[in-house]
Amino acid sequence: MLTKRIIPCLDIKDGRTVKGTNFVALRDAGDPVELGALYTKQGADELVFLDITATVEKRKTLAELVRRIAKHVNIPFTVGGGISSVADVNALLENGADKISVNTAAFKNPQLITELANEFGSQCVVLAIDTRQEEDGEWYVYLNGGRTKTDSKAKDWARQGVELGAGEILLTSMNHDGTKQGFALDITRYMVENLPVPVIASGGGGKMEHFKDVFERTNVDAALAASIFHFNEISIPDLKDYLLANNIPVRKQ
Amino acid sequence: MNVAIVKYNAGNIQSVLFALDRIGVNAEVTDDIVKIQQADKVIFPGVGEASSAMRYLKERKLDEVIRELKQPVLGICLGMQLLCKHSEENDTPCLGIVPVNIKKFPGDKALKVPQIGWNNIYDLRSPLFKEIPQNSYIYNVHGYYAQDSQYTIAKCEYGIVYAAAVSKDNFYGVQFHAEKSAVVGESILKNFIAL
């Protein structure tokens, strides 16, 4: 049976993880390779590395970092952040990334999704959508790491993105992100039921129950979280044992 | 040990190289016919589309070279599909080494296509799966599958039961990404190298 995926997300700046971690097992809490390898050992199903480095010059170190990750991590990983061209993606895939995620650049130039899908296949193009529910009840697309509101609705953009060639949707609810109050069930369910590609729920996972809820109450394929894993508030083995005990299919090694 | 990875217009070759490196195996990515013929083991990876991959192989006569290989050959993902007879993906005649057809997953709301993620393999019967426990999890990304047949050496289920791995004579093929399937995948690669 295809299992539900648990995906830790690491934010990278200038080649280091930001926000830090409190793992005693790590010699260097800022090294994304070491942290990625630890999550892999603990049973993470996939990893996402989001590069938030601003300058182009420093972004060149990203390809080198990806290469180091690929050498040490034996599960699939996605790299995102600031990707805006076929050349960007080529450099990441050549260095061992399995998938890439696009966000703002794809919204500004939707054709990018098609170019990437044609060049590398839909299976490696993840469309990341940051969305916020406004007072009118609608979910709107935000860009630039959630700083810029658009007039587009997330439901429409997701559908269009898949038609253009995106192979997976990484859906982050800004209303829920950082709250640790649970995932956005309604918009996640809508996406899962209306899109022909897998959906990853992101934002709001704070307790093990939240993961159970999102998998039980929507047919979502994967759930992503960051700080709760970094600060060991939830360990991946415990989370998987808990989900299995609640009859949610997850991979145990 | 001399391991050749067939270089052609399909992705993910780098990941296979890294995975072999992790298990201490040096391999060379090459489209040099003599090097492929003389290798102790040949790995035929691939992520991509069947018809363009077949066209590329034929243009370089790699199709004939692969068919004639006598050493152990491991096809991975698209590589496995190309070892088979025919793919529904753009109605493509493949290498025809393993007489099995490649079909598209029908797909519905509950079962998305491609299948992406970790699924369990069972009915394992091949030295390729030596010491691999039944129902081990492997990582998949595919929209097409090999039909279950007498050449099946591992089964998997996604709406239907399909061949997660096939073999005939010296040819082996795995649909899943052994190079990305954590410790289980590394053990399978080690088993292949030890054949």
Coordinates of C-alpha atoms in Angstrom, one line a residue:
Chain A
M1 CA 0.0 0.0 0.0
L2 CA 1.2 3.5 -0.8
T3 CA 2.1 5.1 2.5
K4 CA 1.6 8.7 3.7
R5 CA 4.8 10.7 3.6
I6 CA 6.3 12.7 6.5
I7 CA 8.6 15.5 5.2
P8 CA 10.9 17.6 7.3
C9 CA 11.7 21.0 5.8
L10 CA 15.0 22.7 6.3
D11 CA 15.5 26.4 5.6
I12 CA 18.9 27.2 4.2
K13 CA 20.7 30.5 4.1
D14 CA 24.2 30.9 2.7
G15 CA 24.6 27.1 2.9
R16 CA 23.5 26.8 6.6
T17 CA 20.2 25.8 8.2
V18 CA 18.5 28.7 9.8
K19 CA 16.5 28.6 13.0
G20 CA 18.9 26.0 14.3
T21 CA 18.0 22.8 16.1
N22 CA 18.4 21.3 19.5
F23 CA 19.6 17.9 18.5
V24 CA 22.3 16.6 20.9
A25 CA 23.2 14.1 18.2
L26 CA 24.5 16.7 15.9
R27 CA 28.0 18.1 16.1
D28 CA 26.9 21.2 14.1
A29 CA 23.3 22.2 14.3
G30 CA 23.7 24.5 11.3
D31 CA 24.9 21.9 8.8
P32 CA 22.0 20.9 6.5
V33 CA 23.8 17.8 5.4
E34 CA 24.1 16.5 8.9
L35 CA 20.6 17.3 9.8
G36 CA 19.2 15.8 6.6
A37 CA 21.2 12.6 7.2
L38 CA 19.8 12.4 10.8
Y39 CA 16.2 12.8 9.6
T40 CA 16.8 10.2 7.0
K41 CA 18.1 7.8 9.6
Q42 CA 15.0 8.5 11.8
G43 CA 12.7 7.5 9.0
A44 CA 11.8 10.7 7.1
D45 CA 10.3 9.8 3.8
E46 CA 11.6 12.8 1.9
L47 CA 13.3 16.1 2.6
V48 CA 12.7 19.6 1.4
F49 CA 15.5 22.2 1.4
L50 CA 14.3 25.8 0.9
D51 CA 17.1 28.2 0.1
I52 CA 16.3 31.7 1.3
T53 CA 19.7 33.2 0.4
A54 CA 19.2 36.5 -1.2
T55 CA 22.2 37.2 -3.4
V56 CA 22.9 35.4 -6.6
E57 CA 26.6 35.0 -5.8
K58 CA 25.9 33.1 -2.6
R59 CA 23.3 31.0 -4.4
K60 CA 26.1 29.4 -6.3
T61 CA 27.1 27.6 -3.1
L62 CA 23.6 26.0 -3.3
A63 CA 24.7 23.6 -6.1
E64 CA 27.7 22.5 -4.0
L65 CA 25.5 22.0 -1.0
V66 CA 23.0 19.9 -3.0
R67 CA 25.9 17.7 -4.1
R68 CA 26.9 17.1 -0.5
I69 CA 23.4 16.3 0.4
A70 CA 23.0 13.9 -2.5
K71 CA 26.1 12.1 -1.4
H72 CA 24.9 11.5 2.1
V73 CA 21.1 11.2 1.9
N74 CA 19.6 8.0 0.5
I75 CA 16.0 9.2 0.2
P76 CA 14.5 11.7 -2.3
F77 CA 14.9 15.4 -1.7
T78 CA 13.4 18.6 -3.1
V79 CA 15.2 21.9 -3.4
G80 CA 13.4 25.2 -3.7
G81 CA 13.8 28.9 -3.3
G82 CA 14.5 31.5 -5.9
I83 CA 14.4 29.1 -8.9
S84 CA 13.5 30.9 -12.0
S85 CA 15.0 29.2 -15.0
V86 CA 15.7 25.9 -16.7
A87 CA 19.4 26.6 -16.1
D88 CA 18.8 26.9 -12.3
V89 CA 17.0 23.6 -12.2
N90 CA 19.6 21.9 -14.4
A91 CA 22.3 22.8 -12.0
L92 CA 20.4 21.4 -9.0
L93 CA 19.4 18.2 -10.7
E94 CA 22.9 17.6 -12.1
N95 CA 24.1 17.8 -8.5
G96 CA 21.7 15.2 -7.3
A97 CA 18.4 16.9 -6.3
D98 CA 15.4 14.7 -7.2
K99 CA 12.8 17.5 -7.4
I100 CA 12.7 21.2 -7.4
S101 CA 10.0 23.5 -6.1
V102 CA 8.9 26.8 -7.8
N103 CA 6.8 29.5 -6.3
T104 CA 7.0 33.2 -7.1
A105 CA 8.9 32.9 -10.4
A106 CA 6.3 30.4 -11.7
F107 CA 3.4 32.7 -10.7
K108 CA 5.0 35.6 -12.5
N109 CA 5.9 33.4 -15.5
P110 CA 3.6 30.4 -15.6
Q111 CA 5.3 29.2 -18.8
L112 CA 8.3 28.3 -16.6
I113 CA 6.3 25.3 -15.2
T114 CA 5.8 24.0 -18.7
E115 CA 9.4 24.5 -19.7
L116 CA 10.6 22.7 -16.7
A117 CA 8.1 19.8 -17.1
N118 CA 9.1 19.4 -20.7
E119 CA 12.7 19.5 -20.0
F120 CA 12.8 17.3 -16.8
G121 CA 9.4 15.7 -16.5
S122 CA 6.4 16.7 -14.3
Q123 CA 7.6 14.3 -11.6
C124 CA 10.3 16.7 -10.5
V125 CA 8.3 19.9 -10.7
V126 CA 6.7 20.8 -7.4
L127 CA 4.5 23.9 -7.3
A128 CA 4.7 25.5 -3.9
I129 CA 1.7 27.8 -3.1
D130 CA 1.6 30.0 -0.1
T131 CA -2.0 30.9 0.6
R132 CA -4.0 32.9 3.1
Q133 CA -7.7 32.8 3.8
E134 CA -9.1 36.4 3.8
E135 CA -12.2 37.8 5.4
D136 CA -14.2 37.0 2.3
G137 CA -13.5 33.3 2.9
E138 CA -11.4 32.9 -0.2
W139 CA -7.9 31.6 -0.2
Y140 CA -5.5 34.0 -2.0
V141 CA -2.0 33.4 -3.4
Y142 CA 0.9 35.2 -1.7
L143 CA 4.3 35.6 -3.2
N144 CA 7.9 36.4 -2.1
G145 CA 7.8 34.2 1.0
G146 CA 4.3 35.5 2.0
R147 CA 5.1 39.2 1.8
T148 CA 3.1 40.0 -1.4
K149 CA -0.6 39.4 -1.7
T150 CA -2.1 38.7 -5.2
D151 CA -5.6 38.8 -6.4
S152 CA -5.4 35.2 -7.6
K153 CA -7.2 32.4 -5.8
A154 CA -5.1 29.4 -4.7
K155 CA -7.7 27.0 -6.1
D156 CA -7.4 28.5 -9.6
W157 CA -3.7 28.8 -9.5
A158 CA -3.2 25.2 -8.4
R159 CA -5.4 23.9 -11.2
Q160 CA -3.6 26.0 -13.7
G161 CA -0.2 25.0 -12.4
V162 CA -1.1 21.3 -12.8
E163 CA -2.4 21.9 -16.3
L164 CA 0.9 23.6 -17.1
G165 CA 2.8 20.6 -15.9
A166 CA 3.4 20.7 -12.2
G167 CA 3.6 17.1 -10.8
E168 CA 2.9 17.9 -7.1
I169 CA 1.5 20.7 -5.0
L170 CA 3.1 21.9 -1.8
L171 CA 0.3 23.8 -0.1
T172 CA 1.2 26.1 2.8
S173 CA -1.6 27.8 4.7
M174 CA -0.2 31.1 6.1
N175 CA -3.1 31.3 8.5
H176 CA -1.9 28.1 10.1
D177 CA 1.9 28.3 9.6
G178 CA 3.7 28.7 12.9
T179 CA 0.6 28.4 15.0
K180 CA 1.0 24.8 15.9
Q181 CA -2.8 24.6 15.9
G182 CA -3.2 22.0 13.1
F183 CA -3.2 21.9 9.4
A184 CA -5.7 23.7 7.2
L185 CA -8.1 20.9 6.6
D186 CA -10.7 22.5 4.3
I187 CA -8.4 24.0 1.6
T188 CA -6.2 20.9 1.8
R189 CA -9.2 18.6 1.2
Y190 CA -10.4 20.8 -1.7
M191 CA -7.0 20.6 -3.4
V192 CA -6.7 16.8 -2.9
E193 CA -10.1 16.1 -4.2
N194 CA -9.8 18.4 -7.2
L195 CA -6.3 17.9 -8.4
P196 CA -5.0 14.8 -10.2
V197 CA -1.5 15.1 -8.6
P198 CA -0.3 14.5 -5.1
V199 CA -0.6 17.3 -2.5
I200 CA 1.7 18.0 0.4
A201 CA 0.0 19.8 3.4
S202 CA 2.2 22.4 5.1
G203 CA 1.7 24.8 8.0
G204 CA 0.3 24.3 11.4
G205 CA 1.5 20.8 12.4
G206 CA 2.3 21.1 16.2
K207 CA 1.2 17.9 17.7
M208 CA 1.0 14.3 16.6
E209 CA -2.8 14.5 16.5
H210 CA -2.6 17.2 13.8
F211 CA -0.9 14.8 11.5
K212 CA -3.5 12.1 12.3
D213 CA -6.2 14.7 11.6
V214 CA -4.9 15.8 8.2
F215 CA -4.4 12.2 7.0
E216 CA -7.8 11.0 8.4
R217 CA -9.9 13.9 7.3
T218 CA -8.3 14.6 4.0
N219 CA -6.8 12.1 1.5
V220 CA -3.6 14.2 1.4
D221 CA -0.4 12.4 0.4
A222 CA 2.1 14.0 2.6
A223 CA 2.6 16.4 5.5
L224 CA 5.5 18.8 5.9
A225 CA 6.8 20.5 9.0
A226 CA 9.9 22.2 10.2
S227 CA 10.5 23.5 13.7
I228 CA 8.7 20.8 15.5
F229 CA 11.2 18.3 14.1
H230 CA 14.2 20.6 14.5
F231 CA 13.4 21.2 18.1
N232 CA 12.6 17.6 18.7
E233 CA 9.1 18.4 19.9
I234 CA 8.0 15.5 17.8
S235 CA 10.4 12.8 16.8
I236 CA 9.8 11.1 13.5
P237 CA 9.9 7.5 14.9
D238 CA 7.3 8.4 17.6
L239 CA 5.1 10.2 15.1
K240 CA 5.2 7.2 12.8
D241 CA 4.4 4.8 15.6
Y242 CA 1.5 7.0 16.6
L243 CA 0.1 7.1 13.1
L244 CA 0.4 3.4 12.6
A245 CA -1.4 2.8 15.9
N246 CA -4.2 5.0 14.4
N247 CA -4.3 2.9 11.2
I248 CA -2.6 5.5 9.0
P249 CA -0.3 3.7 6.6
V250 CA 3.3 5.0 7.0
R251 CA 6.6 3.5 6.3
K252 CA 8.6 1.9 9.1
Q253 CA 12.1 0.9 8.3
Chain B
M1 CA 34.7 -4.7 -10.2
N2 CA 34.0 -2.6 -13.3
V3 CA 30.5 -1.1 -13.3
A4 CA 29.1 0.9 -16.3
I5 CA 26.1 3.1 -16.1
V6 CA 24.6 3.6 -19.5
K7 CA 24.6 7.3 -20.4
Y8 CA 21.6 8.4 -22.5
N9 CA 19.1 11.2 -22.6
A10 CA 17.3 10.2 -19.4
G11 CA 17.6 11.9 -16.0
N12 CA 18.5 10.6 -12.5
I13 CA 21.8 9.0 -13.6
Q14 CA 23.7 11.1 -11.1
S15 CA 21.6 9.8 -8.2
V16 CA 22.6 6.2 -9.2
L17 CA 26.2 7.2 -9.2
F18 CA 25.9 8.7 -5.7
A19 CA 24.1 5.6 -4.4
L20 CA 26.8 3.3 -5.7
D21 CA 29.4 5.6 -4.1
R22 CA 27.6 5.2 -0.8
I23 CA 28.0 1.5 -0.9
G24 CA 31.6 1.8 -1.9
V25 CA 31.3 1.0 -5.6
N26 CA 33.0 3.0 -8.3
A27 CA 31.1 3.2 -11.5
E28 CA 31.5 5.0 -14.8
V29 CA 28.7 6.8 -16.6
T30 CA 29.4 6.1 -20.3
D31 CA 27.9 5.7 -23.7
D32 CA 31.1 4.1 -25.0
I33 CA 30.0 0.8 -26.5
V34 CA 33.2 -1.1 -25.8
K35 CA 33.2 0.1 -22.1
I36 CA 29.6 -1.0 -21.7
Q37 CA 30.4 -4.4 -23.3
Q38 CA 33.4 -5.0 -21.2
A39 CA 31.9 -4.0 -17.8
D40 CA 31.3 -6.6 -15.2
K41 CA 28.0 -5.1 -14.4
V42 CA 25.8 -2.7 -16.4
I43 CA 23.2 -0.4 -14.9
F44 CA 20.6 1.1 -17.1
P45 CA 18.8 3.8 -15.2
G46 CA 16.4 6.5 -16.3
V47 CA 13.7 8.9 -15.7
G48 CA 11.9 10.3 -18.7
E49 CA 9.7 9.4 -21.6
A50 CA 9.9 6.0 -23.4
S51 CA 9.7 6.9 -27.1
S52 CA 12.4 9.6 -27.0
A53 CA 14.7 7.4 -24.9
M54 CA 14.3 4.5 -27.4
R55 CA 15.0 6.8 -30.4
Y56 CA 18.1 8.1 -28.7
L57 CA 19.3 4.5 -28.0
K58 CA 18.7 3.4 -31.6
E59 CA 20.4 6.4 -33.1
R60 CA 23.6 5.4 -31.2
K61 CA 23.1 1.6 -31.7
L62 CA 22.9 1.3 -27.9
D63 CA 19.7 -0.8 -28.3
E64 CA 21.6 -3.6 -30.0
V65 CA 24.5 -3.3 -27.6
I66 CA 22.2 -3.7 -24.6
R67 CA 20.3 -6.7 -26.1
E68 CA 23.6 -8.6 -26.6
L69 CA 25.0 -8.1 -23.1
K70 CA 25.8 -11.3 -21.2
Q71 CA 26.8 -9.8 -17.9
P72 CA 24.2 -8.9 -15.2
V73 CA 22.2 -5.8 -16.3
L74 CA 20.0 -3.8 -14.0
G75 CA 17.3 -1.6 -15.4
I76 CA 15.9 1.0 -13.1
C77 CA 12.5 2.8 -13.6
L78 CA 12.3 3.8 -17.2
G79 CA 15.4 1.6 -17.8
M80 CA 13.4 -1.4 -16.6
Q81 CA 10.4 -0.5 -18.8
L82 CA 12.7 -0.2 -21.8
L83 CA 14.0 -3.7 -21.2
C84 CA 10.4 -4.9 -21.8
K85 CA 8.5 -5.5 -25.0
H86 CA 6.2 -2.6 -25.5
S87 CA 5.1 0.6 -23.6
E88 CA 1.8 2.3 -23.8
E89 CA 3.7 5.5 -23.4
N90 CA 3.4 6.9 -26.9
D91 CA 2.9 3.4 -28.2
T92 CA 6.6 2.6 -28.0
P93 CA 8.2 -0.7 -29.1
C94 CA 11.0 -1.3 -26.4
L95 CA 14.0 -3.5 -26.4
G96 CA 12.0 -6.7 -26.1
I97 CA 14.4 -8.5 -23.8
V98 CA 11.8 -9.3 -21.1
P99 CA 8.5 -10.2 -22.9
V100 CA 6.2 -8.1 -20.7
N101 CA 4.1 -5.1 -21.7
I102 CA 4.1 -1.7 -20.0
K103 CA 0.7 -0.2 -19.2
K104 CA -0.5 3.1 -17.9
F105 CA -2.1 3.2 -14.5
P106 CA -5.8 3.9 -15.0
G107 CA -5.9 6.3 -12.0
D108 CA -8.9 7.8 -10.2
K109 CA -9.5 10.2 -7.4
A110 CA -8.1 7.9 -4.8
L111 CA -5.2 6.7 -6.8
K112 CA -3.2 9.5 -8.4
V113 CA -1.0 9.0 -11.4
P114 CA 2.0 9.0 -11.2
Q115 CA 2.3 6.9 -8.1
I116 CA 4.7 8.9 -5.9
G117 CA 6.0 7.6 -2.6
W118 CA 6.9 4.6 -0.6
N119 CA 5.1 1.3 -1.2
N120 CA 5.8 -2.3 -0.1
I121 CA 7.1 -5.1 -2.3
Y122 CA 6.3 -8.8 -1.7
D123 CA 6.6 -12.2 -3.3
L124 CA 10.3 -11.5 -3.6
R125 CA 12.0 -14.3 -5.5
S126 CA 15.4 -13.5 -6.9
P127 CA 19.0 -13.2 -5.6
L128 CA 18.5 -9.5 -6.1
F129 CA 16.3 -9.6 -3.0
K130 CA 18.6 -11.7 -0.9
E131 CA 18.0 -10.9 2.8
I132 CA 15.4 -8.2 1.9
P133 CA 12.4 -8.8 4.2
Q134 CA 8.9 -9.2 2.6
N135 CA 6.9 -6.0 2.5
S136 CA 10.0 -3.8 2.6
Y137 CA 9.3 -0.2 1.5
I138 CA 10.7 1.2 -1.7
Y139 CA 10.4 4.6 -3.3
N140 CA 8.3 5.0 -6.5
V141 CA 7.7 7.7 -9.1
H142 CA 5.9 6.3 -12.1
G143 CA 2.8 6.5 -14.2
Y144 CA 3.3 3.2 -16.1
Y145 CA 3.8 -0.3 -14.8
A146 CA 4.9 -3.7 -16.0
Q147 CA 2.2 -6.3 -16.1
D148 CA 2.5 -9.2 -13.7
S149 CA 3.8 -12.3 -15.5
Q150 CA 6.1 -15.3 -15.1
Y151 CA 9.0 -12.9 -15.2
T152 CA 7.9 -11.0 -12.1
I153 CA 10.4 -11.3 -9.2
A154 CA 8.7 -8.8 -6.9
K155 CA 5.1 -7.6 -6.7
C156 CA 3.6 -4.3 -5.6
E157 CA 0.0 -3.1 -5.5
Y158 CA -1.4 0.3 -6.6
G159 CA -5.0 -0.3 -7.5
I160 CA -3.8 -3.4 -9.3
V161 CA -1.0 -5.9 -8.6
Y162 CA 1.9 -5.2 -10.9
A163 CA 5.5 -6.3 -11.3
A164 CA 7.8 -4.1 -9.1
A165 CA 10.7 -6.1 -10.5
V166 CA 11.3 -8.4 -13.5
S167 CA 14.1 -10.7 -14.6
K168 CA 15.0 -12.9 -17.5
D169 CA 18.4 -14.6 -17.9
N170 CA 21.1 -12.0 -17.0
F171 CA 18.6 -9.1 -17.2
Y172 CA 17.0 -7.6 -14.1
G173 CA 14.7 -4.6 -13.8
V174 CA 13.2 -2.7 -10.9
Q175 CA 10.4 -0.2 -11.3
F176 CA 11.2 1.6 -8.1
H177 CA 14.2 3.9 -7.4
A178 CA 16.6 1.6 -5.6
E179 CA 19.0 4.5 -5.5
K180 CA 16.6 6.5 -3.4
S181 CA 15.0 3.7 -1.3
A182 CA 17.1 4.2 1.8
V183 CA 18.8 1.1 3.3
V184 CA 16.6 -1.3 1.5
G185 CA 17.5 0.2 -1.9
E186 CA 21.2 0.1 -1.0
S187 CA 21.0 -3.6 -0.1
I188 CA 19.3 -4.3 -3.4
L189 CA 22.1 -2.5 -5.2
K190 CA 24.7 -4.4 -3.2
N191 CA 22.9 -7.7 -4.1
F192 CA 23.1 -6.8 -7.8
I193 CA 26.8 -5.9 -7.6
A194 CA 27.3 -9.3 -5.9
L195 CA 25.6 -11.3 -8.6

